[in-house]
mmCIF file of C-alpha atoms in Angstrom:
data_model
loop_
_atom_site.group_PDB
_atom_site.id
_atom_site.type_symbol
_atom_site.label_atom_id
_atom_site.label_comp_id
_atom_site.label_asym_id
_atom_site.label_seq_id
_atom_site.Cartn_x
_atom_site.Cartn_y
_atom_site.Cartn_z
ATOM 1 C CA UNK A 8 -12.592 -22.807 -7.865
ATOM 2 C CA UNK A 9 -10.268 -24.374 -9.858
ATOM 3 C CA UNK A 10 -6.904 -23.260 -9.321
ATOM 4 C CA UNK A 11 -5.260 -21.535 -12.179
ATOM 5 C CA UNK A 12 -1.774 -22.731 -11.665
ATOM 6 C CA UNK A 13 -1.347 -19.856 -10.068
ATOM 7 C CA UNK A 14 -3.907 -20.436 -10.985
ATOM 8 C CA UNK A 15 -6.279 -20.616 -10.477
ATOM 9 C CA UNK A 16 -3.091 -20.430 -11.458
ATOM 10 C CA UNK A 17 -5.895 -18.197 -12.631
ATOM 11 C CA UNK A 18 -6.922 -15.342 -13.499
ATOM 12 C CA UNK A 19 -8.230 -12.488 -13.048
ATOM 13 C CA UNK A 20 -5.407 -10.850 -13.043
ATOM 14 C CA UNK A 21 -4.954 -11.911 -12.498
ATOM 15 C CA UNK A 22 -5.494 -14.961 -9.425
ATOM 16 C CA UNK A 23 -8.575 -20.136 -8.008
ATOM 17 C CA UNK A 24 -4.847 -24.642 -5.383
ATOM 18 C CA UNK A 25 -1.459 -24.140 -4.597
ATOM 19 C CA UNK A 26 0.767 -22.543 -7.138
ATOM 20 C CA UNK A 27 1.993 -25.961 -7.946
ATOM 21 C CA UNK A 28 -1.492 -27.369 -8.372
ATOM 22 C CA UNK A 29 -3.321 -27.775 -11.632
ATOM 23 C CA UNK A 30 -5.424 -25.078 -13.143
ATOM 24 C CA UNK A 31 -8.869 -24.766 -11.799
ATOM 25 C CA UNK A 32 -11.458 -25.976 -14.105
ATOM 26 C CA UNK A 33 -13.435 -22.909 -13.300
ATOM 27 C CA UNK A 34 -11.207 -20.922 -15.564
ATOM 28 C CA UNK A 35 -10.997 -23.657 -18.116
ATOM 29 C CA UNK A 36 -14.075 -22.553 -19.977
ATOM 30 C CA UNK A 37 -15.232 -23.713 -23.361
ATOM 31 C CA UNK A 38 -15.153 -20.133 -24.493
ATOM 32 C CA UNK A 39 -12.159 -17.865 -23.774
ATOM 33 C CA UNK A 40 -12.184 -16.384 -20.316
ATOM 34 C CA UNK A 41 -12.590 -12.663 -20.175
ATOM 35 C CA UNK A 42 -10.215 -11.803 -17.354
ATOM 36 C CA UNK A 43 -9.945 -8.260 -16.094
ATOM 37 C CA UNK A 44 -6.765 -6.244 -16.421
ATOM 38 C CA UNK A 45 -5.925 -5.099 -12.942
ATOM 39 C CA UNK A 46 -3.352 -2.500 -13.754
ATOM 40 C CA UNK A 47 -3.121 0.626 -11.655
ATOM 41 C CA UNK A 48 -5.167 2.469 -14.264
ATOM 42 C CA UNK A 49 -8.582 2.059 -12.688
ATOM 43 C CA UNK A 50 -10.100 4.751 -14.901
ATOM 44 C CA UNK A 51 -10.083 2.521 -17.954
ATOM 45 C CA UNK A 52 -13.704 1.783 -18.961
ATOM 46 C CA UNK A 53 -14.926 -1.667 -18.036
ATOM 47 C CA UNK A 54 -15.771 -3.938 -20.921
ATOM 48 C CA UNK A 55 -19.393 -4.479 -21.874
ATOM 49 C CA UNK A 56 -18.994 -8.075 -20.763
ATOM 50 C CA UNK A 57 -17.863 -6.965 -17.316
ATOM 51 C CA UNK A 58 -20.637 -4.405 -16.990
ATOM 52 C CA UNK A 59 -23.250 -6.972 -17.971
ATOM 53 C CA UNK A 60 -21.912 -9.521 -15.489
ATOM 54 C CA UNK A 61 -21.798 -7.014 -12.657
ATOM 55 C CA UNK A 62 -25.272 -5.689 -13.418
ATOM 56 C CA UNK A 63 -26.688 -9.202 -13.497
ATOM 57 C CA UNK A 64 -25.336 -10.326 -10.128
ATOM 58 C CA UNK A 65 -24.933 -7.158 -8.074
ATOM 59 C CA UNK A 66 -28.281 -7.521 -6.294
ATOM 60 C CA UNK A 67 -27.624 -11.020 -5.003
ATOM 61 C CA UNK A 68 -24.162 -9.882 -3.859
ATOM 62 C CA UNK A 69 -25.727 -6.932 -2.012
ATOM 63 C CA UNK A 70 -28.379 -9.160 -0.426
ATOM 64 C CA UNK A 71 -25.739 -11.600 0.817
ATOM 65 C CA UNK A 72 -23.680 -8.682 2.141
ATOM 66 C CA UNK A 73 -26.629 -7.378 4.132
ATOM 67 C CA UNK A 74 -27.363 -10.849 5.461
ATOM 68 C CA UNK A 75 -23.871 -11.922 6.533
ATOM 69 C CA UNK A 76 -21.504 -8.976 6.130
ATOM 70 C CA UNK A 77 -19.440 -10.203 3.175
ATOM 71 C CA UNK A 78 -18.744 -7.059 1.106
ATOM 72 C CA UNK A 79 -20.637 -7.130 -2.181
ATOM 73 C CA UNK A 80 -17.427 -5.958 -3.839
ATOM 74 C CA UNK A 81 -15.547 -8.986 -2.513
ATOM 75 C CA UNK A 82 -18.179 -11.460 -3.699
ATOM 76 C CA UNK A 83 -18.423 -9.874 -7.153
ATOM 77 C CA UNK A 84 -14.644 -9.567 -7.442
ATOM 78 C CA UNK A 85 -14.092 -13.208 -6.540
ATOM 79 C CA UNK A 86 -16.820 -14.296 -8.941
ATOM 80 C CA UNK A 87 -15.246 -12.311 -11.781
ATOM 81 C CA UNK A 88 -11.893 -13.791 -10.910
ATOM 82 C CA UNK A 89 -12.907 -17.400 -10.508
ATOM 83 C CA UNK A 90 -15.474 -17.682 -13.274
ATOM 84 C CA UNK A 91 -13.774 -15.509 -15.904
ATOM 85 C CA UNK A 92 -16.833 -13.217 -15.790
ATOM 86 C CA UNK A 93 -19.138 -16.193 -16.165
ATOM 87 C CA UNK A 94 -17.283 -17.674 -19.148
ATOM 88 C CA UNK A 95 -15.682 -20.669 -17.417
ATOM 89 C CA UNK A 96 -16.864 -24.199 -18.053
ATOM 90 C CA UNK A 97 -18.239 -24.541 -14.517
ATOM 91 C CA UNK A 98 -20.114 -21.247 -14.734
ATOM 92 C CA UNK A 99 -21.607 -22.066 -18.127
ATOM 93 C CA UNK A 100 -22.406 -25.742 -17.563
ATOM 94 C CA UNK A 101 -22.945 -25.948 -13.800
ATOM 95 C CA UNK A 102 -23.857 -22.377 -12.740
ATOM 96 C CA UNK A 103 -20.839 -22.711 -10.434
ATOM 97 C CA UNK A 104 -19.117 -19.315 -10.280
ATOM 98 C CA UNK A 105 -16.782 -20.021 -7.345
ATOM 99 C CA UNK A 106 -15.396 -23.492 -8.042
ATOM 100 C CA UNK A 107 -17.092 -25.070 -5.027
ATOM 101 C CA UNK A 108 -16.560 -28.816 -4.889
ATOM 102 C CA UNK A 109 -18.885 -31.582 -3.704
ATOM 103 C CA UNK A 110 -17.316 -31.981 -0.259
ATOM 104 C CA UNK A 111 -19.257 -31.482 2.936
ATOM 105 C CA UNK A 112 -22.980 -32.179 2.968
ATOM 106 C CA UNK A 113 -23.665 -31.714 -0.753
ATOM 107 C CA UNK A 114 -26.420 -34.019 -2.025
ATOM 108 C CA UNK A 115 -27.295 -32.174 -5.216
ATOM 109 C CA UNK A 116 -26.227 -32.670 -8.817
ATOM 110 C CA UNK A 117 -22.551 -32.672 -9.672
ATOM 111 C CA UNK A 118 -20.095 -32.706 -12.532
ATOM 112 C CA UNK A 119 -16.562 -34.064 -12.676
ATOM 113 C CA UNK A 120 -13.709 -31.967 -13.997
ATOM 114 C CA UNK A 121 -9.909 -32.260 -13.828
ATOM 115 C CA UNK A 122 -8.483 -30.048 -11.105
ATOM 116 C CA UNK A 123 -6.212 -31.338 -8.341
ATOM 117 C CA UNK A 124 -7.324 -34.810 -9.440
ATOM 118 C CA UNK A 125 -8.461 -36.136 -12.796
ATOM 119 C CA UNK A 126 -12.096 -36.474 -11.743
ATOM 120 C CA UNK A 127 -12.743 -33.864 -9.073
ATOM 121 C CA UNK A 128 -16.413 -33.438 -8.214
ATOM 122 C CA UNK A 129 -17.976 -29.976 -8.477
ATOM 123 C CA UNK A 130 -21.390 -28.777 -7.415
ATOM 124 C CA UNK A 131 -24.063 -28.053 -10.006
ATOM 125 C CA UNK A 132 -26.579 -25.319 -9.194
ATOM 126 C CA UNK A 133 -30.003 -24.663 -10.652
ATOM 127 C CA UNK A 134 -28.950 -21.057 -11.273
ATOM 128 C CA UNK A 135 -26.075 -18.681 -10.613
ATOM 129 C CA UNK A 136 -27.863 -17.099 -7.663
ATOM 130 C CA UNK A 137 -27.614 -20.411 -5.792
ATOM 131 C CA UNK A 138 -23.875 -20.400 -6.418
ATOM 132 C CA UNK A 139 -23.513 -16.893 -4.972
ATOM 133 C CA UNK A 140 -25.462 -17.959 -1.884
ATOM 134 C CA UNK A 141 -23.456 -21.150 -1.459
ATOM 135 C CA UNK A 142 -20.262 -19.105 -1.604
ATOM 136 C CA UNK A 143 -21.477 -17.350 1.542
ATOM 137 C CA UNK A 144 -22.095 -20.716 3.204
ATOM 138 C CA UNK A 145 -18.582 -21.803 2.245
ATOM 139 C CA UNK A 146 -17.141 -18.786 4.063
ATOM 140 C CA UNK A 147 -19.370 -19.304 7.110
ATOM 141 C CA UNK A 148 -16.827 -21.630 8.698
ATOM 142 C CA UNK A 149 -14.455 -21.409 11.630
ATOM 143 C CA UNK A 150 -11.545 -20.924 9.250
ATOM 144 C CA UNK A 151 -12.954 -17.599 8.060
ATOM 145 C CA UNK A 152 -14.665 -16.532 11.279
ATOM 146 C CA UNK A 153 -12.352 -13.556 11.891
ATOM 147 C CA UNK A 154 -13.375 -12.014 8.580
ATOM 148 C CA UNK A 155 -16.900 -11.420 9.823
ATOM 149 C CA UNK A 156 -15.591 -9.154 12.573
ATOM 150 C CA UNK A 157 -14.482 -6.755 9.811
ATOM 151 C CA UNK A 158 -16.697 -3.956 8.548
ATOM 152 C CA UNK A 159 -18.758 -4.959 5.553
ATOM 153 C CA UNK A 160 -17.476 -1.941 3.637
ATOM 154 C CA UNK A 161 -13.775 -2.696 4.275
ATOM 155 C CA UNK A 162 -12.984 -4.642 1.099
ATOM 156 C CA UNK A 163 -9.228 -4.186 1.479
ATOM 157 C CA UNK A 164 -9.184 -5.830 4.902
ATOM 158 C CA UNK A 165 -11.395 -8.619 3.561
ATOM 159 C CA UNK A 166 -9.077 -9.220 0.609
ATOM 160 C CA UNK A 167 -6.070 -9.522 2.907
ATOM 161 C CA UNK A 168 -8.013 -11.601 5.418
ATOM 162 C CA UNK A 169 -9.044 -14.129 2.787
ATOM 163 C CA UNK A 170 -5.408 -14.703 1.892
ATOM 164 C CA UNK A 171 -4.387 -15.001 5.564
ATOM 165 C CA UNK A 172 -7.187 -17.509 6.200
ATOM 166 C CA UNK A 173 -5.973 -19.756 3.394
ATOM 167 C CA UNK A 174 -8.480 -18.922 0.663
ATOM 168 C CA UNK A 175 -5.554 -18.322 -1.694
ATOM 169 C CA UNK A 176 -1.929 -19.370 -1.770
ATOM 170 C CA UNK A 177 -0.654 -16.641 -4.072
ATOM 171 C CA UNK A 178 0.907 -13.891 -1.917
ATOM 172 C CA UNK A 179 -0.416 -11.228 -4.292
ATOM 173 C CA UNK A 180 -4.014 -12.430 -4.175
ATOM 174 C CA UNK A 181 -5.122 -9.390 -2.131
ATOM 175 C CA UNK A 182 -3.603 -7.014 -4.686
ATOM 176 C CA UNK A 183 -5.242 -8.882 -7.535
ATOM 177 C CA UNK A 184 -8.654 -8.888 -5.895
ATOM 178 C CA UNK A 185 -8.415 -5.247 -4.842
ATOM 179 C CA UNK A 186 -7.322 -4.366 -8.376
ATOM 180 C CA UNK A 187 -10.456 -5.939 -9.823
ATOM 181 C CA UNK A 188 -12.684 -4.227 -7.263
ATOM 182 C CA UNK A 189 -11.205 -0.804 -7.949
ATOM 183 C CA UNK A 190 -11.046 -1.165 -11.711
ATOM 184 C CA UNK A 191 -14.743 -1.974 -11.884
ATOM 185 C CA UNK A 192 -15.667 0.301 -8.967
ATOM 186 C CA UNK A 193 -17.315 -2.627 -7.204
ATOM 187 C CA UNK A 194 -16.962 -0.959 -3.813
ATOM 188 C CA UNK A 195 -19.824 1.337 -4.798
ATOM 189 C CA UNK A 196 -22.120 -1.524 -3.797
ATOM 190 C CA UNK A 197 -20.694 -1.848 -0.287
ATOM 191 C CA UNK A 198 -22.624 -0.331 2.590
ATOM 192 C CA UNK A 199 -21.449 0.866 5.987
ATOM 193 C CA UNK A 200 -23.219 -0.285 9.134
ATOM 194 C CA UNK A 201 -23.703 1.177 12.578
ATOM 195 C CA UNK A 202 -22.018 -0.268 15.651
ATOM 196 C CA UNK A 203 -25.276 -1.855 16.776
ATOM 197 C CA UNK A 204 -25.935 -3.330 13.323
ATOM 198 C CA UNK A 205 -22.421 -4.756 13.199
ATOM 199 C CA UNK A 206 -22.719 -6.323 16.659
ATOM 200 C CA UNK A 207 -26.079 -7.876 15.795
ATOM 201 C CA UNK A 208 -24.762 -9.282 12.521
ATOM 202 C CA UNK A 209 -21.629 -10.706 14.166
ATOM 203 C CA UNK A 210 -23.697 -12.527 16.767
ATOM 204 C CA UNK A 211 -25.916 -14.028 14.079
ATOM 205 C CA UNK A 212 -22.917 -15.159 12.024
ATOM 206 C CA UNK A 213 -21.222 -16.676 15.073
ATOM 207 C CA UNK A 214 -24.326 -18.731 15.803
ATOM 208 C CA UNK A 215 -24.442 -19.990 12.212
ATOM 209 C CA UNK A 216 -20.778 -21.003 12.280
ATOM 210 C CA UNK A 217 -21.239 -22.885 15.553
ATOM 211 C CA UNK A 218 -24.318 -24.690 14.197
ATOM 212 C CA UNK A 219 -22.489 -25.673 10.997
ATOM 213 C CA UNK A 220 -19.632 -27.141 13.048
ATOM 214 C CA UNK A 221 -22.103 -29.323 14.916
ATOM 215 C CA UNK A 222 -24.315 -30.320 11.979
ATOM 216 C CA UNK A 223 -21.776 -30.781 9.184
ATOM 217 C CA UNK A 224 -19.192 -33.570 9.114
ATOM 218 C CA UNK A 225 -15.569 -32.543 9.466
ATOM 219 C CA UNK A 226 -14.095 -31.972 6.037
ATOM 220 C CA UNK A 227 -10.766 -30.676 4.801
ATOM 221 C CA UNK A 228 -11.399 -27.212 3.293
ATOM 222 C CA UNK A 229 -9.578 -28.171 0.088
ATOM 223 C CA UNK A 230 -12.105 -30.966 -0.445
ATOM 224 C CA UNK A 231 -14.741 -28.265 -0.844
ATOM 225 C CA UNK A 232 -12.672 -25.615 -2.550
ATOM 226 C CA UNK A 233 -9.040 -25.662 -3.575
ATOM 227 C CA UNK A 234 -7.146 -22.527 -2.551
ATOM 228 C CA UNK A 235 -6.658 -20.064 -5.382
ATOM 229 C CA UNK A 236 -3.053 -20.313 -6.512
ATOM 230 C CA UNK A 237 -2.329 -18.326 -9.581
ATOM 231 C CA UNK A 238 0.887 -17.676 -11.480
ATOM 232 C CA UNK A 239 1.144 -13.988 -12.183
ATOM 233 C CA UNK A 240 3.817 -11.705 -13.587
ATOM 234 C CA UNK A 241 4.642 -8.102 -12.739
ATOM 235 C CA UNK A 242 5.442 -6.043 -15.831
ATOM 236 C CA UNK A 243 8.965 -4.573 -15.966
ATOM 237 C CA UNK A 244 10.062 -1.434 -17.902
ATOM 238 C CA UNK A 245 11.403 -3.340 -20.923
ATOM 239 C CA UNK A 246 8.572 -5.877 -21.164
ATOM 240 C CA UNK A 247 6.220 -6.383 -24.085
ATOM 241 C CA UNK A 248 3.410 -8.881 -24.433
ATOM 242 C CA UNK A 249 5.488 -10.665 -27.036
ATOM 243 C CA UNK A 250 8.558 -11.258 -24.868
ATOM 244 C CA UNK A 251 6.379 -12.219 -21.903
ATOM 245 C CA UNK A 252 4.518 -14.729 -24.090
ATOM 246 C CA UNK A 253 7.822 -16.296 -25.177
ATOM 247 C CA UNK A 254 9.051 -16.460 -21.594
ATOM 248 C CA UNK A 255 6.005 -18.437 -20.487
ATOM 249 C CA UNK A 256 5.445 -20.346 -23.735
ATOM 250 C CA UNK A 257 2.000 -18.911 -24.422
ATOM 251 C CA UNK A 258 0.646 -16.726 -27.213
ATOM 252 C CA UNK A 259 0.057 -12.995 -27.188
ATOM 253 C CA UNK A 260 -3.626 -13.632 -27.877
ATOM 254 C CA UNK A 261 -3.838 -15.900 -24.842
ATOM 255 C CA UNK A 262 -2.332 -13.222 -22.621
ATOM 256 C CA UNK A 263 -4.766 -10.653 -23.992
ATOM 257 C CA UNK A 264 -7.731 -12.957 -23.421
ATOM 258 C CA UNK A 265 -6.727 -14.024 -19.898
ATOM 259 C CA UNK A 266 -6.117 -10.428 -18.840
ATOM 260 C CA UNK A 267 -8.948 -8.733 -20.750
ATOM 261 C CA UNK A 268 -6.545 -6.586 -22.778
ATOM 262 C CA UNK A 269 -7.835 -4.788 -25.863
ATOM 263 C CA UNK A 270 -4.362 -3.575 -26.896
ATOM 264 C CA UNK A 271 -0.770 -4.668 -26.366
ATOM 265 C CA UNK A 272 0.034 -1.619 -24.240
ATOM 266 C CA UNK A 273 1.399 -2.427 -20.785
ATOM 267 C CA UNK A 274 2.122 -0.406 -17.669
ATOM 268 C CA UNK A 275 5.125 -0.935 -15.412
ATOM 269 C CA UNK A 276 3.976 -2.792 -12.309
ATOM 270 C CA UNK A 277 0.882 -4.190 -14.020
ATOM 271 C CA UNK A 278 0.028 -7.733 -12.920
ATOM 272 C CA UNK A 279 -0.676 -10.295 -15.606
ATOM 273 C CA UNK A 280 -1.990 -13.838 -15.506
ATOM 274 C CA UNK A 281 0.586 -15.809 -17.449
ATOM 275 C CA UNK A 282 -0.578 -19.415 -17.100
ATOM 276 C CA UNK A 283 -3.954 -21.067 -17.467
#
């Protein structure tokens, strides 16, 4: 998940290592990233690119949710964020939509990309579905264990919990992720579960986490995935894309591309990705 400085010193509204780390390669795609605008206006129609991405991967996200309890909205939102809706280099060339590195027990194909280091090793998957499944395995660790005690339809608690568990360093990561989920109505894919279903799922997940601790070698989480650390900017009343671009030494077109903006209109309080 390459970090977008904030980056991912990323995206997606904007937010994949620490804010002082280098941009995640995930967002450094060969083609411009299509990053969602997570302003408070969630009624704005989603782009065709976003709709196509969501339609393509919603079923695998739902299946993983039913299996482990990770809200489908969270998985899809993080994928949109970290892969630039599938337009990042890692997504296009390695089917890697979450910036998962080669750490741990990975014995498959890999590709090197500059991230925290010049030649960081990233996993290569046969298809995107494998990446979505491996994202679940990444979260099935002691570090994120408390998340699985949450309801699988409570995306807001999951977004905050991911930040608290160290998935991201940017303090506004939960807002960014929730903004994506609500803009694209991703929570429509989440499903409630009964008390008995929740208890059964939690027990299964706990067993998996315990087994992984025993079977997998100890590894620093950042060696598998660098925390998302994006640089974002909150729009003020007098701001325009032009003066924001000058402030951060980027172009207006770059800001529009990174934040999936079709016009230069801004809303006060809107969060923008301002570095890549």
